[in-house]
Amino acid sequence: MTRSFVHLHTHTEFSMLDGAARIPDAVAAAVNDGQPALGITDHGNMYGVLDFYKGCNQHGIKPIIGTEAYMALESREERPARRGRKLDDSGGDTDSGTKLYYHLTLLAENNAGYSNLLKLASRAFLEGYYYKPRMDWDLFAQHNEGLIATTGCLGSVVQQSLLKGDYQGALDRAARLQDIFGRDNLFVELQDHDIPAQKRCNPQLLEIAQTLKAPLLATNDCHYTHQHDAISHDALLCVQTGSQMSDPDRFKFHGDQHYLKSAREMRSLFSELPESCDNTLWIAERADVNIEFGNVYLPDFPLPPEFETDDDYLRHLAFEGAKKRWGNRLSDEIVDRLGYELRVISDMDFSAYFLITWDLIRHARDNNIRVGPGRGSAAGCAVAYCLQITDLDPIKYDLLFERFLNPGRKSMPDIDMDFDDRYRDEMIRYTA
């Protein structure tokens, strides 16, 4: 145990124009060094998670899913005016003397944590986007289950307070994180790239850890896989900021140490704090996220109180719609056809899909948005016809339901819907 190490702060190419470590290369480097696991913490998004998860599993190491979140100082609704043009890792300064955004490292301990990471990342884009997709304290409190957090890098709210000489403010913010995520789930993160600001902050971070009785965590904020990749990473930052490498005042990283170091190198770097390296293994042991592939996960459709299941509500809508299409006295052929289709839809767990599609069509028609008559194999579905998803009578024209949905071939049904182009954004907003 004392010879191993796990990198839990790693940026891949999915940290857009900032991470230069390609997932296969980073995984291979960890495997070649005998590291038992590897973390992914891309900036503000979860784009690379599935490729990373598959790559780690293929090579026999544990994937640890995370993100380096962007967060607002207090509220994601804040829109502080930016001051000057100088960029840094937190977007630059604002007129009030704060940063545009701050960093916070989050890791999923289990599937509940993974689900919460997805919710946090999505809500940051939808509710907190200002230069970057930002989270805030309120979102952390709502979605804290199953998550491990750290105090973050130099761009975090904790270390930015320390750099301003506000030790009490840093302690208060670290304590607030601990209150949200739990005592064993808030780690004081230490990095050492021979940066003067880190030399100033690290002793105070040790004091904060001691005061809060919070465990330490050594990371290397990896932005590229190998040390010689530092030049390529520097060029990538120039693309991000529209700068030239000849510009001495451009935004750049200090030195060439932000690579995926070996366990020996990390142990040597933090030789006086071996527990900070041991804790990377502790987190790796705790982390247990299992992502299942090949399954269909549909949103929950809000049902009226008188209906208990999606199947019940779909059956009700189908037969009510059938009366509008064919009259109150339904023939045995129609009843049998609807009963058969509804059984197949239920057995394949697609009732919610039909309800969602029906609701989209209904919303469009209620708001005078033109809707097409339906295209493709869905025209062979009597249930779709009854829900007014399609406008072609499949019984009259003897159309095959099995071309649309076949019990012997489980795949998502394909319903082609056409909406007036002028209202496409409105339909997307309603769907979301």
CSV table of C-alpha atoms in Angstrom, one decimal:
chain,number,residue,atom,x,y,z
A,1,MET,CA,0.0,0.0,0.0
A,2,THR,CA,2.8,2.4,0.8
A,3,ARG,CA,4.3,2.2,-2.6
A,4,SER,CA,1.2,2.8,-4.7
A,5,PHE,CA,-0.8,5.9,-5.6
A,6,VAL,CA,-3.9,7.0,-7.5
A,7,HIS,CA,-4.3,10.2,-9.5
A,8,LEU,CA,-7.7,11.7,-8.6
A,9,HIS,CA,-7.3,15.1,-10.3
A,10,THR,CA,-6.9,14.4,-14.0
A,11,HIS,CA,-7.9,16.5,-17.0
A,12,THR,CA,-8.4,14.7,-20.4
A,13,GLU,CA,-9.0,16.2,-23.8
A,14,PHE,CA,-12.6,16.7,-22.7
A,15,SER,CA,-11.4,19.7,-20.6
A,16,MET,CA,-11.8,21.7,-23.7
A,17,LEU,CA,-8.6,23.6,-24.9
A,18,ASP,CA,-7.1,22.9,-21.5
A,19,GLY,CA,-6.6,19.2,-21.0
A,20,ALA,CA,-4.0,17.6,-23.3
A,21,ALA,CA,-4.1,14.1,-21.8
A,22,ARG,CA,-5.9,11.7,-24.2
A,23,ILE,CA,-7.9,9.1,-22.3
A,24,PRO,CA,-6.1,6.0,-23.8
A,25,ASP,CA,-2.7,7.5,-23.1
A,26,ALA,CA,-3.6,8.5,-19.5
A,27,VAL,CA,-5.0,5.0,-18.8
A,28,ALA,CA,-2.0,3.3,-20.3
A,29,ALA,CA,0.4,5.4,-18.2
A,30,ALA,CA,-1.5,4.5,-15.0
A,31,VAL,CA,-1.5,0.8,-16.0
A,32,ASN,CA,2.2,0.8,-16.9
A,33,ASP,CA,3.0,2.2,-13.5
A,34,GLY,CA,1.0,-0.4,-11.7
A,35,GLN,CA,-1.5,2.1,-10.3
A,36,PRO,CA,-4.8,0.4,-9.3
A,37,ALA,CA,-7.2,3.1,-10.3
A,38,LEU,CA,-7.4,6.5,-12.1
A,39,GLY,CA,-9.7,9.4,-11.7
A,40,ILE,CA,-11.2,11.8,-14.3
A,41,THR,CA,-12.0,15.4,-13.3
A,42,ASP,CA,-12.6,17.4,-16.4
A,43,HIS,CA,-13.6,21.0,-16.2
A,44,GLY,CA,-17.3,21.5,-15.6
A,45,ASN,CA,-18.5,18.5,-17.7
A,46,MET,CA,-18.9,14.7,-17.9
A,47,TYR,CA,-18.3,14.3,-21.6
A,48,GLY,CA,-15.4,11.9,-21.4
A,49,VAL,CA,-16.8,9.7,-18.6
A,50,LEU,CA,-18.1,6.8,-20.7
A,51,ASP,CA,-14.9,6.5,-22.9
A,52,PHE,CA,-12.9,6.7,-19.7
A,53,TYR,CA,-15.0,4.1,-17.8
A,54,LYS,CA,-14.7,1.7,-20.7
A,55,GLY,CA,-11.0,2.3,-21.1
A,56,CYS,CA,-10.2,1.7,-17.5
A,57,ASN,CA,-12.2,-1.5,-17.3
A,58,GLN,CA,-10.6,-2.8,-20.5
A,59,HIS,CA,-7.2,-2.4,-18.9
A,60,GLY,CA,-8.1,-3.8,-15.5
A,61,ILE,CA,-8.0,-0.6,-13.4
A,62,LYS,CA,-10.8,1.0,-11.5
A,63,PRO,CA,-12.3,4.1,-13.0
A,64,ILE,CA,-13.1,6.9,-10.5
A,65,ILE,CA,-15.6,9.3,-11.9
A,66,GLY,CA,-15.5,13.0,-11.1
A,67,THR,CA,-15.4,16.5,-12.3
A,68,GLU,CA,-13.6,19.7,-11.5
A,69,ALA,CA,-16.7,21.9,-11.0
A,70,TYR,CA,-16.8,25.6,-11.7
A,71,MET,CA,-18.6,27.3,-8.9
A,72,ALA,CA,-19.8,30.8,-8.1
A,73,LEU,CA,-18.6,32.5,-5.0
A,74,GLU,CA,-22.1,32.4,-3.5
A,75,SER,CA,-25.0,32.1,-6.0
A,76,ARG,CA,-25.1,30.7,-9.5
A,77,GLU,CA,-27.4,33.6,-10.3
A,78,GLU,CA,-24.5,36.1,-9.8
A,79,ARG,CA,-23.3,37.9,-12.9
A,80,PRO,CA,-20.3,40.0,-11.7
A,81,ALA,CA,-18.8,42.4,-14.3
A,82,ARG,CA,-15.3,41.3,-15.5
A,83,ARG,CA,-12.4,43.7,-14.9
A,84,GLY,CA,-9.7,43.9,-17.5
A,85,ARG,CA,-8.6,41.4,-20.0
A,86,LYS,CA,-6.0,39.4,-18.1
A,87,LEU,CA,-7.0,35.7,-17.9
A,88,ASP,CA,-6.2,33.2,-15.2
A,89,ASP,CA,-7.4,29.8,-14.1
A,90,SER,CA,-10.5,31.4,-12.7
A,91,GLY,CA,-11.4,33.6,-15.7
A,92,GLY,CA,-9.9,36.8,-14.4
A,93,ASP,CA,-11.0,39.4,-11.8
A,94,THR,CA,-14.3,41.1,-11.4
A,95,ASP,CA,-15.1,44.7,-10.4
A,96,SER,CA,-15.8,43.5,-6.8
A,97,GLY,CA,-12.4,41.9,-6.5
A,98,THR,CA,-13.6,38.3,-6.7
A,99,LYS,CA,-13.1,35.8,-9.5
A,100,LEU,CA,-15.6,35.0,-12.3
A,101,TYR,CA,-15.7,31.5,-11.0
A,102,TYR,CA,-13.9,29.1,-8.7
A,103,HIS,CA,-12.9,25.4,-8.9
A,104,LEU,CA,-14.0,22.5,-6.8
A,105,THR,CA,-13.1,18.8,-7.2
A,106,LEU,CA,-15.9,16.3,-6.9
A,107,LEU,CA,-15.7,12.5,-7.1
A,108,ALA,CA,-18.5,9.9,-7.2
A,109,GLU,CA,-18.3,7.3,-4.4
A,110,ASN,CA,-21.2,5.2,-5.7
A,111,ASN,CA,-24.0,5.3,-8.3
A,112,ALA,CA,-26.0,7.8,-6.3
A,113,GLY,CA,-22.9,10.1,-6.4
A,114,TYR,CA,-22.6,9.5,-10.2
A,115,SER,CA,-26.2,10.4,-10.6
A,116,ASN,CA,-25.7,13.6,-8.6
A,117,LEU,CA,-22.7,14.5,-10.7
A,118,LEU,CA,-24.8,14.3,-13.8
A,119,LYS,CA,-27.5,16.4,-12.2
A,120,LEU,CA,-25.0,19.0,-11.0
A,121,ALA,CA,-23.3,19.3,-14.4
A,122,SER,CA,-26.6,19.6,-16.2
A,123,ARG,CA,-28.0,22.2,-13.8
A,124,ALA,CA,-24.7,24.2,-14.0
A,125,PHE,CA,-25.2,24.5,-17.7
A,126,LEU,CA,-28.9,25.2,-17.5
A,127,GLU,CA,-29.1,27.5,-14.5
A,128,GLY,CA,-25.6,28.8,-13.8
A,129,TYR,CA,-23.9,29.5,-17.1
A,130,TYR,CA,-21.9,32.7,-17.1
A,131,TYR,CA,-18.6,32.3,-19.0
A,132,LYS,CA,-18.6,28.8,-17.6
A,133,PRO,CA,-21.3,26.4,-16.3
A,134,ARG,CA,-21.2,27.2,-12.6
A,135,MET,CA,-22.6,25.4,-9.6
A,136,ASP,CA,-23.1,26.9,-6.1
A,137,TRP,CA,-23.5,26.0,-2.5
A,138,ASP,CA,-27.3,25.5,-2.9
A,139,LEU,CA,-26.8,22.9,-5.7
A,140,PHE,CA,-24.1,21.1,-3.6
A,141,ALA,CA,-26.5,20.9,-0.7
A,142,GLN,CA,-29.3,19.5,-2.9
A,143,HIS,CA,-27.1,16.9,-4.6
A,144,ASN,CA,-24.5,15.9,-2.1
A,145,GLU,CA,-25.3,12.2,-1.6
A,146,GLY,CA,-22.6,9.8,-2.6
A,147,LEU,CA,-20.1,12.5,-3.4
A,148,ILE,CA,-16.5,13.1,-2.2
A,149,ALA,CA,-15.3,16.7,-2.4
A,150,THR,CA,-11.9,18.3,-2.0
A,151,THR,CA,-10.9,21.9,-1.2
A,152,GLY,CA,-9.5,22.1,-4.7
A,153,CYS,CA,-6.5,23.7,-6.4
A,154,LEU,CA,-5.2,27.3,-6.4
A,155,GLY,CA,-8.4,28.3,-8.2
A,156,SER,CA,-10.7,27.1,-5.4
A,157,VAL,CA,-12.7,29.4,-3.0
A,158,VAL,CA,-10.6,28.1,-0.1
A,159,GLN,CA,-7.2,28.8,-1.7
A,160,GLN,CA,-8.2,32.1,-3.2
A,161,SER,CA,-9.2,33.2,0.3
A,162,LEU,CA,-5.7,32.2,1.6
A,163,LEU,CA,-4.0,34.0,-1.3
A,164,LYS,CA,-5.9,37.2,-0.2
A,165,GLY,CA,-4.7,36.7,3.4
A,166,ASP,CA,-8.1,35.7,4.6
A,167,TYR,CA,-7.4,32.6,6.6
A,168,GLN,CA,-10.6,32.7,8.5
A,169,GLY,CA,-12.6,33.0,5.3
A,170,ALA,CA,-10.8,30.0,3.9
A,171,LEU,CA,-11.5,28.0,7.1
A,172,ASP,CA,-15.1,29.0,7.0
A,173,ARG,CA,-15.6,27.9,3.4
A,174,ALA,CA,-13.8,24.6,4.0
A,175,ALA,CA,-16.0,24.0,7.0
A,176,ARG,CA,-19.1,24.8,4.9
A,177,LEU,CA,-18.0,22.2,2.4
A,178,GLN,CA,-17.5,19.7,5.2
A,179,ASP,CA,-21.0,20.4,6.5
A,180,ILE,CA,-22.5,19.8,3.1
A,181,PHE,CA,-20.5,16.7,2.1
A,182,GLY,CA,-19.7,15.1,5.5
A,183,ARG,CA,-16.6,14.8,7.6
A,184,ASP,CA,-15.2,11.7,5.8
A,185,ASN,CA,-16.1,13.2,2.4
A,186,LEU,CA,-14.3,16.5,2.5
A,187,PHE,CA,-10.5,16.2,1.8
A,188,VAL,CA,-8.0,19.0,2.0
A,189,GLU,CA,-6.3,18.8,-1.3
A,190,LEU,CA,-2.5,19.4,-1.6
A,191,GLN,CA,-0.5,20.1,-4.7
A,192,ASP,CA,3.1,20.9,-5.2
A,193,HIS,CA,4.3,22.1,-8.6
A,194,ASP,CA,7.0,24.3,-7.1
A,195,ILE,CA,4.6,27.3,-7.5
A,196,PRO,CA,5.2,30.1,-5.0
A,197,ALA,CA,1.4,30.5,-4.4
A,198,GLN,CA,1.3,26.8,-3.4
A,199,LYS,CA,4.2,27.2,-1.1
A,200,ARG,CA,2.2,29.9,0.6
A,201,CYS,CA,-1.0,28.0,0.8
A,202,ASN,CA,0.0,24.5,1.7
A,203,PRO,CA,1.1,25.2,5.3
A,204,GLN,CA,-2.2,26.9,5.9
A,205,LEU,CA,-4.1,24.1,4.3
A,206,LEU,CA,-2.5,21.8,6.8
A,207,GLU,CA,-3.7,24.0,9.6
A,208,ILE,CA,-7.2,23.9,8.1
A,209,ALA,CA,-7.1,20.1,7.9
A,210,GLN,CA,-6.0,19.9,11.5
A,211,THR,CA,-8.7,22.3,12.7
A,212,LEU,CA,-11.5,20.5,10.9
A,213,LYS,CA,-10.0,17.0,11.4
A,214,ALA,CA,-10.2,16.6,7.7
A,215,PRO,CA,-8.1,14.0,5.8
A,216,LEU,CA,-5.4,15.2,3.4
A,217,LEU,CA,-5.2,14.3,-0.3
A,218,ALA,CA,-2.3,14.6,-2.6
A,219,THR,CA,-3.0,15.3,-6.2
A,220,ASN,CA,-1.0,16.6,-9.2
A,221,ASP,CA,-3.7,18.4,-11.2
A,222,CYS,CA,-2.7,16.4,-14.3
A,223,HIS,CA,-3.3,18.3,-17.6
A,224,TYR,CA,-1.1,16.1,-19.8
A,225,THR,CA,0.2,12.5,-19.7
A,226,HIS,CA,4.0,12.9,-20.0
A,227,GLN,CA,6.4,15.6,-18.9
A,228,HIS,CA,7.4,16.3,-22.5
A,229,ASP,CA,3.7,17.1,-23.3
A,230,ALA,CA,4.0,20.4,-21.4
A,231,ILE,CA,5.0,22.2,-24.7
A,232,SER,CA,1.9,20.9,-26.5
A,233,HIS,CA,-0.3,21.9,-23.5
A,234,ASP,CA,1.2,25.4,-23.6
A,235,ALA,CA,0.2,25.6,-27.3
A,236,LEU,CA,-3.3,24.4,-26.5
A,237,LEU,CA,-3.7,27.2,-23.9
A,238,CYS,CA,-2.6,29.7,-26.6
A,239,VAL,CA,-5.4,28.5,-28.8
A,240,GLN,CA,-7.8,28.8,-25.8
A,241,THR,CA,-6.8,32.4,-25.0
A,242,GLY,CA,-6.0,33.6,-28.6
A,243,SER,CA,-2.4,34.2,-27.5
A,244,GLN,CA,1.0,33.5,-29.1
A,245,MET,CA,3.7,31.5,-27.4
A,246,SER,CA,6.1,34.4,-27.9
A,247,ASP,CA,3.9,36.6,-25.7
A,248,PRO,CA,5.5,36.6,-22.2
A,249,ASP,CA,2.3,37.9,-20.6
A,250,ARG,CA,0.1,35.1,-21.9
A,251,PHE,CA,-1.8,32.8,-19.6
A,252,LYS,CA,0.4,29.7,-19.0
A,253,PHE,CA,1.1,27.0,-16.4
A,254,HIS,CA,4.1,27.2,-14.2
A,255,GLY,CA,6.8,24.7,-15.2
A,256,ASP,CA,6.3,21.3,-16.7
A,257,GLN,CA,5.1,19.3,-13.7
A,258,HIS,CA,1.4,18.9,-14.4
A,259,TYR,CA,1.8,15.4,-15.8
A,260,LEU,CA,0.6,12.0,-14.7
A,261,LYS,CA,3.5,11.2,-12.4
A,262,SER,CA,4.5,7.8,-11.2
A,263,ALA,CA,3.5,6.6,-7.8
A,264,ARG,CA,7.2,6.8,-6.8
A,265,GLU,CA,7.4,10.5,-7.9
A,266,MET,CA,4.2,11.4,-6.0
A,267,ARG,CA,5.4,9.5,-2.9
A,268,SER,CA,8.7,11.3,-3.0
A,269,LEU,CA,7.0,14.7,-3.5
A,270,PHE,CA,4.8,14.2,-0.4
A,271,SER,CA,7.3,12.1,1.6
A,272,GLU,CA,6.6,14.2,4.7
A,273,LEU,CA,2.9,13.6,4.4
A,274,PRO,CA,2.5,9.9,3.4
A,275,GLU,CA,-1.1,9.9,4.6
A,276,SER,CA,-2.0,12.3,1.8
A,277,CYS,CA,-0.9,9.6,-0.7
A,278,ASP,CA,-2.4,6.8,1.3
A,279,ASN,CA,-5.8,8.6,1.2
A,280,THR,CA,-5.8,8.4,-2.6
A,281,LEU,CA,-5.9,4.6,-2.2
A,282,TRP,CA,-8.6,4.9,0.5
A,283,ILE,CA,-10.8,6.8,-1.9
A,284,ALA,CA,-10.1,4.3,-4.7
A,285,GLU,CA,-11.3,1.5,-2.4
A,286,ARG,CA,-14.4,3.4,-1.5
A,287,ALA,CA,-15.3,4.4,-5.0
A,288,ASP,CA,-17.7,1.9,-6.6
A,289,VAL,CA,-19.6,3.2,-9.6
A,290,ASN,CA,-21.2,0.7,-12.0
A,291,ILE,CA,-22.5,2.0,-15.3
A,292,GLU,CA,-24.7,-0.4,-17.2
A,293,PHE,CA,-24.7,-0.3,-21.0
A,294,GLY,CA,-27.4,-1.5,-23.4
A,295,ASN,CA,-30.4,-0.6,-21.2
A,296,VAL,CA,-33.0,2.0,-22.0
A,297,TYR,CA,-33.7,4.6,-19.3
A,298,LEU,CA,-36.7,6.8,-19.9
A,299,PRO,CA,-37.7,9.8,-17.9
A,300,ASP,CA,-40.6,9.3,-15.4
A,301,PHE,CA,-43.8,10.7,-16.9
A,302,PRO,CA,-45.9,12.6,-14.4
A,303,LEU,CA,-49.2,10.7,-14.1
A,304,PRO,CA,-52.6,12.0,-13.1
A,305,PRO,CA,-53.4,10.9,-9.5
A,306,GLU,CA,-56.1,8.4,-10.6
A,307,PHE,CA,-53.5,6.3,-12.5
A,308,GLU,CA,-50.9,4.2,-10.8
A,309,THR,CA,-48.7,3.1,-13.7
A,310,ASP,CA,-47.6,4.3,-17.2
A,311,ASP,CA,-49.4,1.2,-18.6
A,312,ASP,CA,-52.7,2.2,-17.1
A,313,TYR,CA,-52.6,5.7,-18.3
A,314,LEU,CA,-51.5,4.7,-21.8
A,315,ARG,CA,-54.3,2.2,-22.0
A,316,HIS,CA,-56.8,4.9,-21.0
A,317,LEU,CA,-55.5,7.4,-23.5
A,318,ALA,CA,-55.4,4.7,-26.3
A,319,PHE,CA,-59.0,3.6,-25.9
A,320,GLU,CA,-60.3,7.2,-25.4
A,321,GLY,CA,-58.5,8.2,-28.6
A,322,ALA,CA,-59.9,5.1,-30.4
A,323,LYS,CA,-63.4,6.3,-29.7
A,324,LYS,CA,-62.5,9.6,-31.3
A,325,ARG,CA,-61.0,7.9,-34.3
A,326,TRP,CA,-63.5,5.1,-34.9
A,327,GLY,CA,-66.6,6.0,-32.8
A,328,ASN,CA,-67.8,4.8,-29.4
A,329,ARG,CA,-68.6,1.3,-30.6
A,330,LEU,CA,-65.2,-0.3,-31.3
A,331,SER,CA,-65.1,-3.4,-33.3
A,332,ASP,CA,-63.5,-6.6,-32.0
A,333,GLU,CA,-60.7,-6.2,-34.5
A,334,ILE,CA,-59.8,-2.7,-33.1
A,335,VAL,CA,-60.1,-3.9,-29.5
A,336,ASP,CA,-57.9,-6.9,-30.2
A,337,ARG,CA,-55.4,-4.9,-32.1
A,338,LEU,CA,-55.1,-2.3,-29.4
A,339,GLY,CA,-54.9,-4.9,-26.7
A,340,TYR,CA,-52.0,-6.7,-28.5
A,341,GLU,CA,-50.1,-3.5,-29.2
A,342,LEU,CA,-50.5,-2.3,-25.6
A,343,ARG,CA,-49.2,-5.7,-24.3
A,344,VAL,CA,-46.1,-5.5,-26.5
A,345,ILE,CA,-45.5,-1.9,-25.5
A,346,SER,CA,-45.8,-2.8,-21.8
A,347,ASP,CA,-43.7,-5.9,-22.1
A,348,MET,CA,-40.9,-3.9,-23.7
A,349,ASP,CA,-41.2,-1.1,-21.1
A,350,PHE,CA,-42.0,1.6,-23.7
A,351,SER,CA,-45.2,3.0,-22.2
A,352,ALA,CA,-43.4,6.1,-20.9
A,353,TYR,CA,-41.9,6.7,-24.3
A,354,PHE,CA,-45.4,6.8,-25.9
A,355,LEU,CA,-46.7,9.1,-23.1
A,356,ILE,CA,-43.8,11.5,-23.6
A,357,THR,CA,-44.3,11.5,-27.4
A,358,TRP,CA,-48.1,12.0,-27.0
A,359,ASP,CA,-47.4,14.9,-24.6
A,360,LEU,CA,-45.0,16.7,-27.1
A,361,ILE,CA,-47.6,16.4,-29.9
A,362,ARG,CA,-50.3,17.7,-27.6
A,363,HIS,CA,-48.2,20.6,-26.4
A,364,ALA,CA,-47.5,21.6,-30.0
A,365,ARG,CA,-51.2,21.5,-31.0
A,366,ASP,CA,-52.4,23.3,-27.9
A,367,ASN,CA,-49.9,26.1,-28.8
A,368,ASN,CA,-50.8,26.3,-32.5
A,369,ILE,CA,-47.5,24.8,-33.6
A,370,ARG,CA,-47.9,22.9,-36.8
A,371,VAL,CA,-47.2,19.2,-36.5
A,372,GLY,CA,-46.6,16.7,-39.3
A,373,PRO,CA,-48.9,13.6,-39.7
A,374,GLY,CA,-46.1,11.2,-38.7
A,375,ARG,CA,-43.6,9.3,-40.9
A,376,GLY,CA,-42.0,5.9,-41.1
A,377,SER,CA,-43.0,2.6,-39.5
A,378,ALA,CA,-44.9,4.3,-36.7
A,379,ALA,CA,-47.8,4.6,-39.2
A,380,GLY,CA,-48.4,0.9,-38.5
A,381,CYS,CA,-49.1,1.5,-34.9
A,382,ALA,CA,-52.8,1.8,-33.9
A,383,VAL,CA,-51.8,3.1,-30.4
A,384,ALA,CA,-49.9,6.0,-32.1
A,385,TYR,CA,-52.9,6.7,-34.3
A,386,CYS,CA,-55.2,6.8,-31.3
A,387,LEU,CA,-52.8,9.2,-29.5
A,388,GLN,CA,-52.8,11.4,-32.6
A,389,ILE,CA,-49.1,10.9,-33.0
A,390,THR,CA,-49.8,9.7,-36.5
A,391,ASP,CA,-52.7,10.5,-38.8
A,392,LEU,CA,-52.9,7.3,-41.0
A,393,ASP,CA,-55.3,4.6,-40.1
A,394,PRO,CA,-53.2,1.4,-39.8
A,395,ILE,CA,-56.3,-0.9,-39.7
A,396,LYS,CA,-57.9,0.6,-42.8
A,397,TYR,CA,-54.7,0.2,-44.8
A,398,ASP,CA,-53.6,-3.1,-43.2
A,399,LEU,CA,-50.3,-1.8,-42.0
A,400,LEU,CA,-48.0,-4.0,-39.9
A,401,PHE,CA,-47.3,-3.1,-36.3
A,402,GLU,CA,-44.3,-5.5,-36.2
A,403,ARG,CA,-42.4,-3.3,-38.7
A,404,PHE,CA,-42.5,-0.6,-36.0
A,405,LEU,CA,-42.2,-2.6,-32.8
A,406,ASN,CA,-41.2,-6.3,-32.8
A,407,PRO,CA,-41.1,-8.3,-29.6
A,408,GLY,CA,-38.3,-10.4,-31.1
A,409,ARG,CA,-36.1,-7.3,-31.6
A,410,LYS,CA,-35.7,-5.1,-28.6
A,411,SER,CA,-34.8,-1.6,-29.8
A,412,MET,CA,-36.1,1.8,-29.2
A,413,PRO,CA,-39.2,2.6,-31.3
A,414,ASP,CA,-38.6,5.2,-34.0
A,415,ILE,CA,-41.3,7.8,-34.2
A,416,ASP,CA,-40.5,10.6,-36.7
A,417,MET,CA,-42.1,13.9,-35.6
A,418,ASP,CA,-42.1,17.1,-37.6
A,419,PHE,CA,-42.6,20.5,-36.0
A,420,ASP,CA,-42.8,24.0,-37.5
A,421,ASP,CA,-39.1,25.2,-37.8
A,422,ARG,CA,-40.0,28.5,-36.2
A,423,TYR,CA,-40.9,26.8,-33.0
A,424,ARG,CA,-38.2,24.2,-32.7
A,425,ASP,CA,-36.5,26.0,-29.8
A,426,GLU,CA,-39.8,26.1,-28.0
A,427,MET,CA,-40.3,22.4,-28.4
A,428,ILE,CA,-36.8,21.7,-27.2
A,429,ARG,CA,-37.4,23.9,-24.1
A,430,TYR,CA,-40.6,22.1,-23.3
A,431,THR,CA,-39.0,18.7,-23.8
A,432,ALA,CA,-36.2,19.6,-21.4
